[in-house]
Coordinates of C-alpha atoms in Angstrom, one line a residue:
Chain A
M13 CA -35.5 -19.0 -47.8
K14 CA -33.3 -18.9 -50.9
P15 CA -34.1 -21.6 -53.5
K16 CA -31.4 -24.3 -53.6
I17 CA -30.0 -24.7 -57.0
A18 CA -27.8 -27.5 -58.5
I19 CA -26.1 -27.8 -61.8
F20 CA -25.2 -31.1 -63.3
S21 CA -23.5 -32.3 -66.5
L22 CA -24.1 -35.5 -68.5
T23 CA -22.5 -36.3 -71.8
S24 CA -21.6 -32.9 -73.3
C25 CA -18.8 -30.4 -73.4
E26 CA -20.3 -28.8 -70.3
G27 CA -20.3 -25.5 -72.1
C28 CA -23.8 -24.7 -70.9
S29 CA -22.8 -25.0 -67.2
L30 CA -19.8 -22.8 -68.0
A31 CA -22.2 -20.3 -69.6
I32 CA -23.6 -19.7 -66.1
L33 CA -20.2 -18.8 -64.8
E34 CA -19.8 -16.5 -67.8
L35 CA -22.7 -14.4 -66.5
E36 CA -20.0 -12.5 -64.7
D37 CA -21.8 -9.2 -64.3
H38 CA -24.8 -10.9 -62.8
L39 CA -23.1 -13.7 -60.9
L40 CA -23.0 -11.9 -57.5
D41 CA -26.7 -10.9 -57.9
I42 CA -27.6 -14.5 -58.7
L43 CA -25.7 -15.7 -55.7
G44 CA -27.5 -13.2 -53.5
A45 CA -30.8 -14.6 -54.6
V46 CA -30.2 -18.3 -54.7
E47 CA -28.1 -20.8 -52.9
I48 CA -26.0 -23.1 -55.2
V49 CA -25.7 -26.5 -53.4
N50 CA -24.1 -28.7 -56.1
F51 CA -22.1 -27.6 -59.1
R52 CA -19.1 -29.6 -60.2
E53 CA -17.8 -26.8 -62.6
G54 CA -17.9 -24.2 -59.8
M55 CA -17.5 -25.6 -56.3
T56 CA -16.5 -28.6 -54.3
D57 CA -19.4 -28.9 -51.8
R58 CA -22.2 -31.4 -52.6
D59 CA -25.8 -31.3 -51.2
W60 CA -28.8 -33.3 -52.5
D61 CA -31.6 -31.2 -51.2
I62 CA -32.4 -29.4 -54.4
D63 CA -35.2 -27.0 -55.5
I64 CA -34.1 -26.5 -59.1
A65 CA -31.7 -28.7 -60.9
F66 CA -30.2 -27.5 -64.2
V67 CA -28.7 -30.3 -66.3
D68 CA -26.7 -30.1 -69.5
G69 CA -25.6 -33.0 -71.7
A70 CA -27.4 -35.9 -73.3
V71 CA -28.2 -39.3 -72.0
S72 CA -25.6 -41.3 -73.9
T73 CA -24.4 -44.0 -71.5
P74 CA -26.1 -46.3 -68.9
Q75 CA -24.4 -44.2 -66.3
D76 CA -26.1 -41.0 -67.6
A77 CA -29.5 -42.7 -67.4
K78 CA -28.9 -43.7 -63.8
E79 CA -27.6 -40.2 -62.9
I80 CA -30.6 -38.3 -64.5
Q81 CA -33.0 -40.6 -62.6
H82 CA -31.2 -39.8 -59.4
I83 CA -31.2 -36.1 -60.1
R84 CA -34.9 -36.2 -60.9
E85 CA -35.7 -37.9 -57.6
K86 CA -33.8 -35.3 -55.6
S87 CA -35.1 -32.2 -57.4
R88 CA -38.4 -30.3 -57.2
V89 CA -37.9 -28.7 -60.6
L90 CA -35.7 -30.2 -63.4
V91 CA -34.5 -27.9 -66.2
A92 CA -32.7 -29.2 -69.3
I93 CA -30.2 -26.7 -70.5
G94 CA -28.6 -26.7 -73.9
A95 CA -29.1 -28.6 -77.1
C96 CA -27.7 -31.9 -75.7
A97 CA -30.1 -32.0 -72.8
C98 CA -33.1 -30.7 -74.8
L99 CA -32.7 -32.5 -78.1
G100 CA -29.8 -35.0 -77.7
G101 CA -27.5 -32.5 -79.4
V102 CA -24.5 -33.4 -81.5
N103 CA -24.3 -36.7 -79.5
T104 CA -27.2 -38.0 -81.6
L105 CA -25.0 -38.0 -84.7
K106 CA -23.8 -41.4 -83.5
N107 CA -27.3 -42.7 -83.7
Y108 CA -26.9 -42.9 -87.4
Q109 CA -23.7 -44.9 -87.3
S110 CA -23.0 -48.5 -86.2
E111 CA -22.1 -48.8 -82.5
S112 CA -18.9 -50.7 -83.1
D113 CA -17.8 -47.9 -85.5
Y114 CA -18.2 -44.9 -83.2
R115 CA -17.0 -46.8 -80.2
R116 CA -13.8 -47.7 -81.9
C117 CA -13.5 -44.2 -83.3
V118 CA -13.9 -42.6 -79.9
Y119 CA -12.2 -45.1 -77.5
G120 CA -9.8 -47.0 -79.8
D121 CA -8.7 -50.3 -78.3
M122 CA -10.4 -49.4 -75.0
A123 CA -13.8 -49.5 -76.7
N124 CA -15.0 -52.5 -74.7
Y125 CA -14.6 -50.7 -71.4
F126 CA -17.1 -48.0 -72.2
P127 CA -20.7 -49.0 -72.7
T128 CA -22.8 -46.5 -74.5
T129 CA -26.4 -46.2 -75.8
R130 CA -28.2 -44.3 -78.4
A131 CA -28.0 -40.6 -77.4
K132 CA -31.2 -39.2 -76.1
P133 CA -32.6 -35.9 -74.6
L134 CA -33.3 -35.9 -70.9
S135 CA -37.1 -36.0 -71.6
A136 CA -36.7 -39.5 -73.1
I137 CA -35.8 -40.8 -69.6
V138 CA -37.4 -38.5 -67.0
K139 CA -40.0 -35.8 -66.8
V140 CA -38.5 -32.4 -67.6
D141 CA -40.2 -29.3 -66.3
Y142 CA -38.5 -26.6 -68.5
E143 CA -36.1 -26.5 -71.4
L144 CA -33.5 -23.8 -72.2
P145 CA -32.3 -24.9 -75.6
G146 CA -29.3 -23.7 -77.7
C147 CA -25.7 -24.6 -78.3
P148 CA -24.7 -23.3 -76.0
M149 CA -27.9 -22.2 -74.1
V150 CA -28.5 -18.4 -74.2
K151 CA -27.2 -17.3 -70.9
E152 CA -29.5 -14.2 -70.8
E153 CA -32.4 -16.7 -71.1
F154 CA -31.0 -18.6 -68.1
L155 CA -31.0 -15.3 -66.2
E156 CA -34.6 -14.6 -67.3
F157 CA -35.6 -18.1 -66.2
V158 CA -34.1 -17.6 -62.7
K159 CA -35.9 -14.3 -62.3
C160 CA -39.2 -15.8 -63.4
M161 CA -38.7 -18.6 -60.8
L162 CA -37.9 -16.1 -58.1
M163 CA -41.0 -13.9 -59.0
G164 CA -43.3 -16.8 -59.4
K165 CA -43.9 -15.7 -63.0
V166 CA -44.6 -18.1 -65.8
F167 CA -41.5 -18.7 -67.9
R168 CA -42.1 -19.0 -71.7
L169 CA -39.6 -19.7 -74.4
P170 CA -39.7 -17.3 -77.4
D171 CA -42.3 -18.8 -79.7
S172 CA -41.2 -17.2 -83.0
P173 CA -38.6 -18.5 -85.4
V174 CA -35.0 -17.2 -85.8
C175 CA -36.1 -15.2 -88.9
V176 CA -38.0 -12.7 -86.7
E177 CA -34.9 -11.7 -84.8
C178 CA -32.7 -11.8 -87.9
K179 CA -34.9 -9.4 -89.7
K180 CA -35.3 -7.2 -86.7
R181 CA -31.5 -6.8 -86.8
G182 CA -31.8 -5.7 -90.4
N183 CA -29.6 -8.6 -91.6
P184 CA -29.4 -9.6 -95.3
C185 CA -31.3 -12.8 -95.7
L186 CA -29.2 -15.9 -96.5
Y187 CA -31.9 -17.2 -98.8
D188 CA -31.0 -14.3 -101.1
Q189 CA -27.6 -16.0 -101.5
G190 CA -29.3 -19.4 -102.2
I191 CA -28.4 -20.8 -98.8
F192 CA -30.9 -23.1 -97.1
C193 CA -30.8 -21.6 -93.7
L194 CA -32.8 -23.4 -90.9
G195 CA -33.9 -20.0 -89.5
P196 CA -37.6 -20.3 -90.7
V197 CA -38.1 -23.6 -88.8
T198 CA -35.9 -23.0 -85.7
R199 CA -37.0 -21.5 -82.4
G200 CA -35.6 -18.0 -81.9
G201 CA -34.4 -16.4 -78.8
C202 CA -30.7 -16.5 -79.8
S203 CA -30.8 -13.0 -81.4
A204 CA -30.1 -14.8 -84.7
I205 CA -26.4 -14.8 -83.8
C206 CA -25.3 -17.2 -86.5
P207 CA -26.9 -15.5 -89.5
T208 CA -25.9 -12.1 -88.1
F209 CA -22.3 -13.3 -88.6
G210 CA -22.9 -14.8 -92.0
S211 CA -23.4 -18.5 -91.0
K212 CA -26.7 -20.2 -91.7
C213 CA -28.8 -21.2 -88.8
E214 CA -28.2 -24.9 -87.8
G215 CA -31.2 -25.4 -85.7
C216 CA -29.6 -25.7 -82.3
R217 CA -32.7 -24.4 -80.5
G218 CA -34.9 -27.0 -82.0
L219 CA -37.9 -26.9 -84.3
I220 CA -40.5 -24.3 -83.7
S221 CA -43.5 -26.2 -85.1
R222 CA -44.5 -29.3 -87.0
E223 CA -46.3 -27.1 -89.5
G224 CA -43.1 -25.3 -90.3
L225 CA -41.3 -28.6 -90.7
A226 CA -43.9 -29.8 -93.2
A227 CA -43.5 -26.6 -95.1
A228 CA -39.7 -27.3 -95.3
G229 CA -40.5 -30.7 -96.8
V230 CA -42.7 -29.1 -99.5
N231 CA -40.2 -26.2 -100.2
I232 CA -37.2 -28.5 -100.6
R233 CA -39.0 -30.4 -103.2
E234 CA -41.1 -27.7 -104.9
T235 CA -39.6 -24.3 -104.2
Y236 CA -35.9 -24.8 -104.0
N237 CA -33.4 -26.9 -105.7
A238 CA -32.3 -28.4 -102.4
S239 CA -31.3 -31.9 -101.5
V240 CA -33.5 -33.6 -98.9
K241 CA -30.4 -35.4 -97.6
D242 CA -28.4 -32.2 -97.0
V243 CA -31.3 -30.6 -95.1
M244 CA -31.9 -33.8 -93.1
D245 CA -28.2 -33.8 -92.2
D246 CA -28.5 -30.1 -91.1
L247 CA -31.6 -30.9 -89.0
R248 CA -29.8 -33.9 -87.4
L249 CA -26.7 -32.0 -86.5
Y250 CA -28.3 -30.9 -83.2
G251 CA -30.9 -33.5 -83.1
A252 CA -33.7 -31.1 -84.1
Y253 CA -35.4 -33.7 -86.1
Q254 CA -34.8 -37.4 -85.7
E255 CA -37.8 -39.2 -87.1
G256 CA -37.0 -40.7 -90.5
D257 CA -37.3 -38.4 -93.5
L258 CA -38.9 -35.0 -93.9
P259 CA -42.6 -34.9 -94.1
Chain B
M198 CA -45.3 22.5 -109.9
L199 CA -41.6 22.6 -109.0
D200 CA -40.3 24.8 -106.2
R201 CA -36.6 24.6 -107.0
I202 CA -34.0 23.0 -109.2
I203 CA -31.2 21.5 -107.2
T204 CA -27.9 19.6 -107.8
H205 CA -26.6 16.5 -105.9
A206 CA -24.0 18.7 -104.3
E207 CA -26.7 21.0 -103.0
V208 CA -28.7 18.1 -101.6
L209 CA -25.5 17.1 -99.7
R210 CA -25.3 20.7 -98.4
I211 CA -28.8 20.4 -97.0
V212 CA -28.0 17.1 -95.4
A213 CA -24.8 18.4 -93.9
D214 CA -26.7 21.4 -92.5
L215 CA -29.2 19.0 -90.9
A216 CA -26.4 16.8 -89.5
P217 CA -25.5 18.7 -86.3
E218 CA -29.0 18.3 -84.8
H219 CA -30.1 15.1 -86.6
R220 CA -28.9 11.6 -87.0
I221 CA -28.8 11.1 -90.8
V222 CA -30.3 7.9 -92.3
G223 CA -29.8 7.0 -95.9
P224 CA -29.2 4.1 -98.3
V225 CA -25.9 2.2 -97.8
L226 CA -24.6 -0.5 -100.2
R227 CA -23.6 -3.7 -98.3
G228 CA -22.9 -6.9 -100.1
G229 CA -24.6 -5.9 -103.3
Q230 CA -27.8 -4.7 -101.5
Y231 CA -28.9 -1.4 -100.1
F232 CA -30.0 -0.9 -96.5
Y233 CA -31.1 2.2 -94.6
E234 CA -28.4 2.9 -92.1
I235 CA -27.1 5.8 -90.0
L236 CA -24.7 7.7 -92.3
T237 CA -21.5 9.1 -90.9
D238 CA -19.9 10.0 -94.3
L239 CA -21.9 11.6 -97.0
S240 CA -19.3 11.3 -99.8
G241 CA -20.6 8.0 -101.1
L242 CA -24.3 8.8 -100.9
D243 CA -26.0 7.5 -104.0
L244 CA -29.6 8.7 -104.4
T245 CA -30.0 6.7 -107.6
F246 CA -30.0 3.5 -105.6
S247 CA -32.5 0.7 -106.6
Y248 CA -34.2 -0.2 -103.3
C249 CA -33.4 -0.8 -99.7
V250 CA -34.0 -4.3 -98.5
Y251 CA -36.0 -3.0 -95.5
G252 CA -38.0 0.2 -95.2
P253 CA -37.0 3.0 -92.9
R254 CA -39.6 2.0 -90.3
A255 CA -37.1 0.7 -87.7
F256 CA -35.9 4.3 -87.2
L257 CA -39.3 5.6 -86.3
F258 CA -40.8 2.4 -84.7
P259 CA -37.8 0.4 -83.4
P260 CA -37.9 -3.4 -83.3
T261 CA -37.7 -3.2 -79.5
E262 CA -38.2 -0.1 -77.4
T263 CA -38.8 0.8 -73.7
L264 CA -42.2 2.3 -73.0
F265 CA -41.7 3.1 -69.3
Q266 CA -39.5 2.2 -66.4
F267 CA -41.1 1.0 -63.2
S268 CA -40.0 0.3 -59.6
R269 CA -41.6 -0.9 -56.4
Q270 CA -40.1 0.5 -53.2
N271 CA -41.6 0.5 -49.7
G272 CA -44.8 -0.9 -51.1
R273 CA -45.1 2.0 -53.6
F274 CA -45.3 1.5 -57.3
E275 CA -43.7 4.2 -59.5
S276 CA -43.3 4.5 -63.2
T277 CA -41.5 6.9 -65.5
L278 CA -42.5 7.4 -69.1
S279 CA -39.6 6.7 -71.5
I280 CA -39.8 8.9 -74.6
E281 CA -36.9 8.8 -77.0
R282 CA -36.6 12.0 -78.9
V283 CA -33.9 11.4 -81.5
P284 CA -34.3 13.9 -84.4
T285 CA -33.6 11.9 -87.5
A286 CA -33.2 13.2 -91.1
F287 CA -33.9 10.6 -93.7
V288 CA -32.4 11.2 -97.1
G289 CA -33.4 9.1 -100.1
V290 CA -36.8 7.8 -99.2
H291 CA -38.8 6.4 -102.1
P292 CA -42.5 7.1 -102.5
C293 CA -43.5 3.6 -101.4
D294 CA -41.8 4.2 -98.0
I295 CA -43.1 7.7 -97.7
N296 CA -46.6 6.3 -98.2
A297 CA -45.8 3.6 -95.6
I298 CA -44.8 6.2 -93.1
R299 CA -48.1 8.1 -93.8
L300 CA -49.9 4.9 -92.9
L301 CA -48.0 4.5 -89.7
D302 CA -48.7 8.2 -88.9
R303 CA -52.4 7.6 -89.2
V304 CA -52.3 4.4 -87.2
F305 CA -50.3 5.8 -84.3
S306 CA -52.2 9.1 -84.1
K307 CA -55.8 7.9 -84.6
D308 CA -57.9 7.2 -81.5
H309 CA -54.9 6.8 -79.2
R310 CA -51.9 9.0 -79.6
D311 CA -48.8 6.8 -79.5
E312 CA -46.3 9.2 -77.9
H313 CA -43.4 6.9 -78.5
Y314 CA -43.8 6.8 -82.3
L315 CA -45.0 10.4 -82.6
S316 CA -42.2 11.9 -80.6
R317 CA -39.8 10.4 -83.1
R318 CA -42.0 11.2 -86.1
E319 CA -42.5 14.8 -85.1
C320 CA -38.7 15.5 -85.2
A321 CA -38.1 13.5 -88.3
F322 CA -37.1 15.4 -91.5
I323 CA -37.8 13.4 -94.7
I324 CA -36.0 14.1 -98.0
G325 CA -37.8 11.8 -100.6
V326 CA -36.5 10.8 -103.9
D327 CA -38.9 9.9 -106.7
C328 CA -38.3 6.7 -108.7
A329 CA -38.3 7.2 -112.5
K330 CA -38.9 3.5 -113.0
E331 CA -39.6 0.3 -111.1
C332 CA -36.8 -0.6 -108.7
T333 CA -36.9 -4.3 -109.2
V334 CA -38.9 -7.0 -110.9
G335 CA -42.0 -7.9 -108.8
V336 CA -43.0 -4.6 -107.3
F337 CA -46.6 -3.7 -107.7
C338 CA -46.5 -0.2 -106.3
A339 CA -48.2 1.3 -109.4
D340 CA -51.1 -1.0 -108.7
M341 CA -51.3 0.1 -105.0
H342 CA -50.7 3.7 -105.9
G343 CA -47.6 3.5 -103.8
N344 CA -45.2 4.9 -106.4
V345 CA -46.4 8.4 -106.1
A346 CA -46.1 10.4 -102.8
K347 CA -48.3 13.5 -102.6
D348 CA -47.4 14.4 -99.0
G349 CA -45.6 12.9 -96.0
F350 CA -42.2 14.4 -96.9
D351 CA -40.4 17.7 -96.2
L352 CA -38.6 17.8 -99.5
M353 CA -39.1 15.6 -102.6
L354 CA -36.5 15.2 -105.3
F355 CA -37.5 14.3 -108.9
P356 CA -34.6 13.0 -111.1
L357 CA -35.7 15.0 -114.1
E358 CA -32.6 14.0 -116.2
Q359 CA -30.1 11.3 -115.6
G360 CA -26.6 12.5 -115.0
S361 CA -23.6 10.4 -115.8
G362 CA -23.4 9.2 -112.2
P363 CA -25.0 9.8 -108.8
N364 CA -22.9 13.0 -108.2
D365 CA -24.0 14.6 -111.5
M366 CA -27.7 14.3 -110.8
R367 CA -29.9 17.4 -111.1
Y368 CA -33.3 17.2 -109.4
G369 CA -36.6 19.1 -109.5
L370 CA -37.5 19.8 -105.9
V371 CA -40.9 20.1 -104.3
F372 CA -41.5 21.5 -100.8
G373 CA -43.7 19.3 -98.6
S374 CA -43.6 21.3 -95.5
K375 CA -42.7 24.8 -94.2
R376 CA -39.6 23.5 -92.5
G377 CA -38.5 22.0 -95.8
E378 CA -38.9 25.3 -97.5
V379 CA -37.0 27.1 -94.7
R380 CA -34.0 24.7 -95.1
L381 CA -33.5 25.9 -98.7
Q382 CA -34.0 29.6 -98.0
K383 CA -31.6 29.4 -95.1
G384 CA -28.7 28.4 -97.3
S385 CA -30.1 30.1 -100.5
I386 CA -29.9 26.7 -102.1
G387 CA -31.2 25.7 -105.5
A388 CA -32.3 27.6 -108.6
I389 CA -35.8 28.9 -109.4
P390 CA -37.3 26.6 -112.0
K391 CA -37.7 27.9 -115.5
A392 CA -40.5 27.1 -117.9
A393 CA -38.3 24.5 -119.5
D394 CA -37.9 22.8 -116.1
E395 CA -41.6 22.6 -115.7
R396 CA -41.9 21.1 -119.1
A397 CA -39.2 18.6 -118.1
M398 CA -41.2 17.7 -115.0
E399 CA -44.4 17.1 -117.0
E400 CA -42.4 15.0 -119.4
Y401 CA -40.9 13.1 -116.4
Q402 CA -44.3 12.3 -115.0
R403 CA -45.5 11.0 -118.4
R404 CA -42.4 8.9 -118.7
K405 CA -42.7 7.6 -115.2
E406 CA -46.3 6.6 -115.7
A407 CA -45.3 4.5 -118.8
A408 CA -42.3 3.0 -117.1
F409 CA -44.2 1.3 -114.2
P410 CA -45.8 -1.9 -115.3
H411 CA -49.1 -2.9 -113.8
R412 CA -48.9 -6.4 -112.4
L413 CA -52.3 -6.9 -110.8
K414 CA -55.3 -8.0 -112.9
T415 CA -57.5 -6.2 -110.4
R416 CA -57.7 -2.4 -109.8
L417 CA -56.9 -1.3 -106.2
E418 CA -60.5 -0.1 -105.8
E419 CA -61.8 -3.6 -106.6
L420 CA -59.4 -5.6 -104.4
P421 CA -61.8 -5.4 -101.3
S422 CA -64.7 -6.9 -103.2
L423 CA -62.4 -9.5 -104.9
L424 CA -61.2 -10.6 -101.4
N425 CA -64.8 -10.6 -100.1
R426 CA -65.6 -13.2 -102.6
S427 CA -62.4 -15.2 -101.9
Y428 CA -62.7 -15.9 -98.2
D429 CA -63.4 -19.6 -98.7
S430 CA -61.0 -20.0 -101.7
L431 CA -58.9 -23.2 -101.7
L432 CA -56.0 -21.1 -102.7
W433 CA -55.2 -20.1 -99.0
E434 CA -54.7 -23.8 -98.1
A435 CA -52.8 -24.6 -101.3
T436 CA -50.4 -21.6 -100.9
A437 CA -49.9 -22.0 -97.2
R438 CA -48.5 -25.5 -97.6
R439 CA -45.3 -23.7 -98.3
C440 CA -45.6 -21.1 -95.6
Y441 CA -43.2 -21.6 -92.7
S442 CA -45.0 -18.9 -90.6
C443 CA -41.6 -17.4 -90.1
G444 CA -42.8 -13.9 -90.0
S445 CA -40.2 -12.6 -92.5
C446 CA -43.0 -10.9 -94.6
N447 CA -44.2 -9.0 -91.5
M448 CA -40.7 -8.0 -90.4
A449 CA -39.8 -6.7 -93.8
C450 CA -43.1 -4.9 -94.4
P451 CA -42.9 -1.1 -94.1
T452 CA -46.6 -0.8 -93.1
C453 CA -46.8 -3.5 -90.4
Y454 CA -47.3 -1.9 -87.1
C455 CA -48.3 -4.8 -84.7
F456 CA -46.3 -5.1 -81.5
N457 CA -46.2 -7.3 -78.4
I458 CA -45.6 -6.0 -74.9
F459 CA -43.5 -7.5 -72.2
D460 CA -41.7 -6.7 -68.9
E461 CA -38.0 -6.9 -68.2
T462 CA -37.0 -6.9 -64.5
D463 CA -33.6 -6.6 -63.0
M464 CA -32.1 -9.0 -60.5
T465 CA -33.5 -7.0 -57.5
L466 CA -37.0 -7.9 -58.9
T467 CA -38.1 -4.4 -57.8
R468 CA -37.1 -2.4 -60.8
G469 CA -37.8 -3.0 -64.5
E470 CA -38.9 -1.8 -67.9
R471 CA -42.0 -2.4 -69.9
K472 CA -41.0 -2.8 -73.5
R473 CA -42.6 -3.5 -76.8
E474 CA -41.3 -5.4 -79.8
W475 CA -42.5 -6.0 -83.4
D476 CA -44.9 -8.8 -83.7
G477 CA -46.4 -10.3 -86.8
C478 CA -49.7 -11.9 -87.8
Q479 CA -48.0 -14.8 -89.6
L480 CA -46.4 -16.1 -86.4
E481 CA -48.2 -19.1 -85.0
K482 CA -48.9 -17.7 -81.5
F483 CA -49.9 -14.2 -82.7
A484 CA -53.6 -14.7 -82.3
E485 CA -53.4 -17.0 -79.2
V486 CA -55.3 -15.7 -76.2
A487 CA -56.0 -17.0 -72.7
G488 CA -57.3 -20.4 -72.5
P489 CA -55.3 -21.0 -74.6
H490 CA -57.4 -20.4 -77.7
N491 CA -55.8 -19.6 -81.1
F492 CA -58.1 -17.7 -83.5
R493 CA -55.8 -18.5 -86.4
P494 CA -54.0 -21.8 -85.6
K495 CA -53.3 -22.7 -89.3
A496 CA -50.8 -21.1 -91.6
A497 CA -53.6 -20.8 -94.2
S498 CA -55.8 -18.7 -92.0
R499 CA -52.9 -16.5 -91.1
L500 CA -51.9 -16.0 -94.7
R501 CA -55.4 -15.1 -95.6
H502 CA -55.5 -12.7 -92.7
R503 CA -52.4 -10.8 -93.9
I504 CA -53.7 -10.4 -97.4
F505 CA -57.1 -9.3 -96.2
R506 CA -55.5 -6.7 -93.9
K507 CA -53.2 -5.3 -96.6
A508 CA -55.8 -5.0 -99.3
K509 CA -59.2 -4.8 -97.6
W510 CA -59.5 -4.2 -93.9
V511 CA -57.2 -1.3 -93.5
K512 CA -58.7 0.3 -96.6
D513 CA -62.2 -0.3 -95.3
Q514 CA -61.3 1.4 -92.1
S515 CA -59.4 4.4 -93.3
G516 CA -59.7 4.6 -97.1
I517 CA -56.0 4.0 -97.6
A518 CA -54.7 0.5 -98.5
G519 CA -52.5 -1.2 -95.9
C520 CA -50.0 -2.1 -98.6
V521 CA -47.8 0.2 -100.8
G522 CA -46.9 -2.5 -103.3
C523 CA -43.1 -2.5 -102.5
A524 CA -43.1 -6.3 -102.6
R525 CA -40.7 -6.5 -99.7
C526 CA -42.9 -9.3 -98.3
D527 CA -42.5 -11.2 -101.5
R528 CA -38.7 -10.8 -101.7
A529 CA -38.3 -11.6 -98.0
C530 CA -40.4 -14.7 -98.2
T531 CA -38.3 -17.7 -97.4
A532 CA -40.8 -19.9 -99.3
K533 CA -41.1 -17.6 -102.3
I534 CA -44.8 -17.0 -101.7
N535 CA -45.8 -14.1 -103.9
S536 CA -48.7 -11.8 -103.1
V537 CA -49.1 -10.6 -106.8
E538 CA -49.7 -14.3 -107.7
I539 CA -52.2 -14.6 -104.9
Y540 CA -54.2 -11.6 -106.1
N541 CA -54.1 -12.7 -109.7
Q542 CA -55.0 -16.3 -109.0
L543 CA -58.0 -15.1 -107.0
A544 CA -59.0 -12.8 -109.8
E545 CA -58.8 -15.7 -112.3
E546 CA -60.7 -18.0 -110.0
I547 CA -63.7 -15.7 -109.6

């Protein structure tokens, strides 16, 4: 029996769902191994008998909250995919503005028709079994996850920071240019794609450890001439760190 | 004792002669910093470069490599050893990196022969270039005896006199291997050194010794006992407050050889590859075992572990320090943790 897979989107650009369709070379192999029963971006059929549900997007509206609870009830395994589902993502930027401001900004004079809430990751509402973080999620990691599920093998996210992959690629370090890159505190697994192309890491795969975050707090104040506010803004871009100020 | 006197142009002739059967790796300037890269054009080769950000280790011990391929068919398990034999000629390897390669040679041939490393190493040709002075502030290679390479190369170049530019350089050359010697005889390259050249070499070595500052307050021989007395120092905790455990020091280190092993399977789930990748003792999960128990759960214990390995344990085991003093760890550190400062603070404490 092929496992039944479904893919859902809450508040997001749905880029992570699309990343699955971008696995073009492997798509037929995947379809040979699993049965996709519910995928708005890819098909019209709908079925609610689900073994593994992949969900991208944050919970940002009352409708999202209802939907994720329904998906949770109908799925044996729930997987959050992408920064929005795992961390809240860029949606959480609104959490630092007044509700009337962002609603007017987004919906104009229709603002009253669209109730919204503070943006949250899926895990704030329901139990999440696995997370595949990133903006967008790393599609190769999705593939690896599917293989692990099929083999009954334990799936583990990479547990080293972005610096490891960056240095393995032989990249010049952005710290040499005085740039406060989030590589040292961010979970790797992305092949350090941003620093490889000269952009600092923005932490879209979330924090690797509390100890690393505490070190960032110390280094901003003692090692670098960096502004706590700027670094906080960076950490909040994808919702990597939401609790007040840096330790 | 010099074996030949050789010009920059003649060095290029040797390299060009190696090129048909070797990939050539040498220093390349990118964004103001040098990196060891595969060279396709020798015209810009500058052997007077300061230092390369990373050592040449990745070409002998790649960040990720396949150990063997496996498959399961009709209930049978089969595996095929994957040995990559890419002859590589390195040109412009500084003594610190030659000493680092010697350390890897010993690690990967002692007890268990690591065919993957050794197959690359055995067909590697190394042209070293000696440094007349420290390459950058902060190196402590003179303290770790890393600034002099006695063996581990095929040819070694000594910049006896500074030319007006990289292309005018004239080097004293020393053979490090029979195949190094054969390369020069084959093309009748280089001049026989005269008495004046030998004197210039002696003068060079005196000059070099004076040009390298000593930064450690403790002699290399005394570092193990210094560390012995420092196991419970408060310094580890105090310094590790800044440590991200990002592993940058490990990744940039030319002597780090730890790796992790994992399997990659294709979509049929019946075929795959067993691979290995660089690992690092500063990473939080490095010492985690089943259970899960972590032998070094705190950054402070990991930082201490690295320093102990580099200056004590590897030396206790083999007589050669696990560090060549190139300071790549210090330069790569995203929190500016400095190993020279650590050693000197410990020396002051005790």
